[in-house]
Coordinates of C-alpha atoms and ligand atoms in Angstrom, one line a residue:
X1 CA 49.5 -154.9 31.3
X2 CA 46.0 -156.3 30.2
X3 CA 44.8 -159.7 31.5
X4 CA 41.9 -162.5 31.4
X5 CA 41.5 -164.7 34.1
X6 CA 40.0 -167.4 34.0
X7 CA 37.3 -165.9 32.2
X8 CA 34.1 -168.0 31.4
X9 CA 31.8 -166.7 29.5
X10 CA 29.0 -167.4 26.3
X11 CA 26.2 -165.8 24.1
X12 CA 22.2 -166.0 26.9
X13 CA 22.2 -170.2 27.8
X14 CA 25.6 -171.0 25.5
X15 CA 29.0 -170.8 27.1
X16 CA 32.0 -170.0 24.8
X17 CA 35.0 -169.5 27.1
X18 CA 36.8 -171.6 30.2
X19 CA 38.9 -171.2 32.3
X20 CA 40.6 -169.2 29.9
X21 CA 43.3 -166.9 30.6
X22 CA 46.2 -164.4 29.0
X23 CA 47.7 -161.1 29.1
X24 CA 49.7 -158.9 27.0
X25 CA 52.6 -156.2 28.5
X26 CA 53.1 -153.2 26.6
X27 CA 55.4 -152.9 24.0
X28 CA 54.7 -157.3 23.3
X29 CA 52.3 -158.6 20.4
X30 CA 50.1 -161.5 21.2
X31 CA 48.5 -163.4 18.4
X32 CA 45.4 -165.5 19.2
X33 CA 45.2 -168.4 16.8
X34 CA 42.4 -171.1 16.9
X35 CA 40.2 -172.2 14.3
X36 CA 36.7 -171.0 13.1
X37 CA 34.5 -170.5 16.2
X38 CA 37.1 -171.1 18.2
X39 CA 36.1 -168.2 20.5
X40 CA 38.8 -165.4 19.1
X41 CA 36.3 -162.9 18.7
X42 CA 34.2 -163.8 21.9
X43 CA 37.6 -163.2 23.7
X44 CA 38.0 -160.0 22.5
X45 CA 34.1 -159.2 23.1
X46 CA 34.7 -160.2 26.8
X47 CA 37.5 -158.1 26.7
X48 CA 36.0 -154.7 25.4
X49 CA 33.0 -155.4 28.3
X50 CA 30.3 -156.7 24.9
X51 CA 29.0 -159.6 26.8
X52 CA 29.0 -160.2 30.6
X53 CA 31.6 -162.2 32.2
X54 CA 30.0 -165.2 34.1
X55 CA 33.4 -165.4 35.8
X56 CA 37.1 -164.4 35.9
X57 CA 38.0 -161.1 35.1
X58 CA 39.0 -158.7 33.1
X59 CA 41.7 -156.2 34.1
X60 CA 43.7 -153.5 33.4
X61 CA 46.9 -152.9 34.6
X62 CA 45.3 -154.6 38.0
X63 CA 42.0 -152.2 37.5
X64 CA 38.7 -154.8 37.1
X65 CA 36.9 -154.0 34.0
X66 CA 34.1 -156.7 33.3
X67 CA 32.5 -153.9 36.6
X68 CA 31.9 -151.1 33.7
X69 CA 29.1 -151.1 30.9
X70 CA 31.5 -151.6 27.8
X71 CA 30.7 -148.8 25.9
X72 CA 33.2 -147.1 29.3
X73 CA 35.6 -149.6 27.7
X74 CA 36.9 -147.8 25.2
X75 CA 38.2 -144.7 27.2
X76 CA 40.4 -146.7 30.2
X77 CA 42.7 -146.8 26.8
X78 CA 41.8 -150.1 24.9
X79 CA 41.3 -149.7 20.3
X80 CA 39.5 -152.3 19.0
X81 CA 39.5 -153.0 15.7
X82 CA 36.8 -155.4 14.8
X83 CA 36.1 -158.1 12.9
X84 CA 34.6 -157.1 9.1
X85 CA 35.6 -153.3 10.2
X86 CA 31.9 -151.2 11.7
X87 CA 32.9 -148.4 10.2
X88 CA 30.0 -145.6 9.8
X89 CA 29.9 -146.2 6.3
X90 CA 27.8 -142.8 5.3
X91 CA 30.6 -140.8 7.9
X92 CA 33.4 -139.3 5.7
X93 CA 36.6 -140.3 7.0
X94 CA 36.8 -137.6 8.2
X95 CA 34.3 -137.7 11.0
X96 CA 34.8 -141.5 11.8
X97 CA 38.0 -140.3 13.0
X98 CA 36.9 -137.2 15.1
X99 CA 34.7 -140.6 16.4
X100 CA 37.6 -141.8 18.4
X101 CA 39.0 -139.3 18.9
X102 CA 35.9 -137.3 21.5
X103 CA 36.7 -141.5 23.3
X104 CA 38.8 -139.8 25.4
X105 CA 39.0 -136.2 24.1
X106 CA 41.8 -136.2 22.1
X107 CA 43.4 -133.3 20.0
X108 CA 44.2 -132.9 17.1
X109 CA 47.7 -133.4 17.5
X110 CA 46.9 -136.8 18.1
X111 CA 45.1 -136.5 14.8
X112 CA 47.9 -135.3 12.7
X113 CA 50.2 -138.6 14.1
X114 CA 48.1 -141.2 13.0
X115 CA 47.2 -139.2 9.8
X116 CA 51.0 -139.5 9.1
X117 CA 51.0 -143.1 9.3
X118 CA 48.4 -143.5 6.5
X119 CA 49.6 -140.9 4.6
X120 CA 46.7 -142.6 1.8
X121 CA 43.4 -140.7 4.8
X122 CA 44.4 -138.2 4.2
X123 CA 43.9 -138.3 0.6
X124 CA 40.5 -138.7 1.6
X125 CA 39.9 -136.7 4.7
X126 CA 36.0 -136.5 2.7
X127 CA 35.0 -139.7 0.9
X128 CA 33.1 -141.0 2.5
X129 CA 33.2 -144.4 4.5
X130 CA 31.4 -147.0 2.0
X131 CA 33.6 -145.3 -0.7
X132 CA 37.0 -146.8 0.4
X133 CA 38.7 -150.3 -0.8
X134 CA 38.3 -152.6 1.8
X135 CA 42.3 -152.2 2.6
X136 CA 41.4 -148.2 2.5
X137 CA 38.2 -149.2 5.3
X138 CA 40.6 -151.7 7.7
X139 CA 43.3 -149.0 8.1
X140 CA 40.0 -146.9 8.4
X141 CA 39.2 -148.6 11.3
X142 CA 42.5 -149.2 12.8
X143 CA 43.0 -145.3 13.0
X144 CA 40.1 -144.7 14.7
X145 CA 41.2 -146.7 17.2
X146 CA 44.3 -145.5 17.3
X147 CA 42.9 -142.1 18.1
X148 CA 41.7 -142.9 21.2
X149 CA 45.6 -142.6 21.8
X150 CA 45.1 -146.7 23.2
X151 CA 47.5 -147.9 25.9
X152 CA 46.1 -151.6 24.7
X153 CA 45.0 -152.4 21.0
X154 CA 42.8 -154.8 20.0
X155 CA 42.5 -157.0 16.1
X156 CA 40.4 -159.0 14.9
X157 CA 41.4 -160.5 11.6
X158 CA 42.8 -157.2 10.6
X159 CA 44.7 -158.4 6.8
X160 CA 41.2 -161.1 5.6
X161 CA 40.6 -160.4 2.6
X162 CA 43.7 -158.1 1.4
X163 CA 46.2 -157.3 -1.0
X164 CA 49.7 -158.9 0.3
X165 CA 50.9 -155.1 -0.2
X166 CA 48.0 -153.4 2.3
X167 CA 48.3 -156.7 4.4
X168 CA 52.1 -155.2 4.8
X169 CA 51.4 -152.2 5.4
X170 CA 49.4 -152.8 8.7
X171 CA 51.9 -154.8 9.7
X172 CA 54.5 -151.8 10.3
X173 CA 51.1 -149.6 11.5
X174 CA 51.3 -152.7 14.1
X175 CA 54.7 -153.3 14.7
X176 CA 55.0 -148.6 15.1
X177 CA 53.0 -149.3 18.0
X178 CA 54.2 -151.5 19.2
X179 CA 57.1 -150.3 19.5
X180 CA 55.8 -147.0 21.2
X181 CA 55.3 -149.3 24.1
X182 CA 51.3 -150.1 23.0
X183 CA 50.9 -153.8 24.4
X184 CA 49.4 -155.3 21.3
X185 CA 46.0 -158.1 20.6
X186 CA 46.2 -160.0 17.5
X187 CA 43.3 -162.4 16.1
X188 CA 44.3 -164.3 12.8
X189 CA 43.6 -167.8 11.4
X190 CA 47.6 -167.0 9.0
X191 CA 49.9 -168.1 10.8
X192 CA 51.9 -167.3 7.8
X193 CA 50.9 -163.4 8.6
X194 CA 51.8 -162.7 12.5
X195 CA 54.7 -164.9 13.3
X196 CA 57.5 -162.2 11.8
X197 CA 55.0 -160.0 14.4
X198 CA 53.9 -162.0 16.8
X199 CA 55.7 -162.4 20.3
X200 CA 54.2 -164.9 22.1
X201 CA 50.8 -166.5 20.1
X202 CA 48.8 -168.0 22.4
X203 CA 46.6 -171.3 21.2
X204 CA 42.1 -171.6 21.8
X205 CA 40.3 -173.9 20.9
X206 CA 37.0 -174.7 21.6
X207 CA 37.1 -171.5 24.0
X208 CA 39.3 -172.3 26.1
X209 CA 44.1 -172.3 25.8
X210 CA 45.3 -174.6 24.6
X211 CA 49.3 -173.7 24.6
X212 CA 51.0 -170.1 25.3
X213 CA 54.1 -169.8 23.0
X214 CA 56.9 -167.3 22.7
X215 CA 57.0 -167.0 18.6
X216 CA 60.5 -168.0 18.6
X217 CA 59.6 -171.0 19.2
X218 CA 57.0 -171.8 16.6
X219 CA 59.4 -169.9 13.7
X220 CA 61.5 -172.7 14.4
X221 CA 59.6 -175.5 14.5
X222 CA 56.6 -175.4 12.6
X223 CA 55.5 -178.8 13.9
X224 CA 54.0 -177.0 16.8
X225 CA 51.5 -175.3 15.1
X226 CA 50.7 -178.0 12.2
X227 CA 49.9 -180.0 16.1
X228 CA 47.2 -177.1 17.3
X229 CA 45.6 -175.9 13.8
X230 CA 46.2 -179.0 11.8
X231 CA 46.9 -177.4 8.7
Ligands
ATP1 N1 26.5 -163.6 19.1 C1 26.2 -165.1 19.3 N2 25.3 -166.1 20.1 C2 25.7 -166.5 20.2 N3 26.5 -167.2 20.0 C3 27.6 -166.9 19.3 C4 27.2 -165.9 18.7 N4 28.9 -165.2 18.0 C5 29.3 -166.8 18.5 N5 28.5 -167.6 18.2 C6 29.7 -168.9 18.6 O1 29.9 -169.2 19.4 C7 31.1 -169.4 18.7 C8 32.7 -168.7 18.8 O2 32.9 -167.3 18.0 P1 33.7 -167.4 17.7 O3 32.8 -165.9 17.1 O4 34.4 -166.2 18.6 O5 34.7 -168.2 16.2 P2 36.3 -167.4 16.0 O6 37.4 -167.4 16.6 O7 36.0 -165.7 16.1 O8 35.8 -167.6 14.8 P3 36.2 -167.2 12.4 O9 38.2 -167.7 13.0 O10 35.2 -167.8 12.4 O11 36.0 -166.0 13.2 C9 30.8 -169.8 17.5 O12 30.3 -171.4 17.8 C10 30.1 -169.1 17.4 O13 29.4 -169.8 17.2
MG2 MG1 36.5 -163.6 14.6

């Protein structure tokens, strides 16, 4: 179980997250929804140790993560797919995945299992990341995160700018990882992209939790979405 417990954090003098709390259990998909600038990416960065907490805690299975240096956080089993992908553009598909494998010393059987999920990457194994299509790059960023055999997977707007077939491919992989017991935090702008896979949905506004609901409740009552996102 990953939990954020009343996290306050920000950039320099600017506090962004205010008493933000959430949790995700193994085999569960939690979606974070909120408008532009609400603090979704900042929440993910706080989990990854990329910004210091003013107060509060981030814990994985009861063990504090926020006291670790940021480079040690992935090694605890947190896979991160950043907004905008952040691949090593000059490196090949193979080399990008190798970096993922190194984080926790995973072997080639892990690589094989990941490529099983993304056959397209196997076909483009020696191609440089910067020459992949946008959708393929998103697959590679996701595959790299899976190479560290994550307990928790954090995906920041993975479907941004992708066509429906790619969105569907990413969604299927997310569902497979959930079924294998990975806890998933999925950040999205578009409600329709997440409602079908989410277990729970947490609305964020101004760095604070507005409300966390079962996805079933949202599927039944779209007015809740309109109220929180104004869409
Ligand atoms: N490096 C930074 N330095 C200062 N302020 C920042 C920095 N990064 C983000 N912010 C500010 O923090 C607030 C929350 O940004 P964040 O990126 O978390 O939003 P978001 O919910 O992910 O938005 P989007 O949907 O547009 O990705 C914004 O007001 C933003 O301007
Ligand atoms: Mg963001």
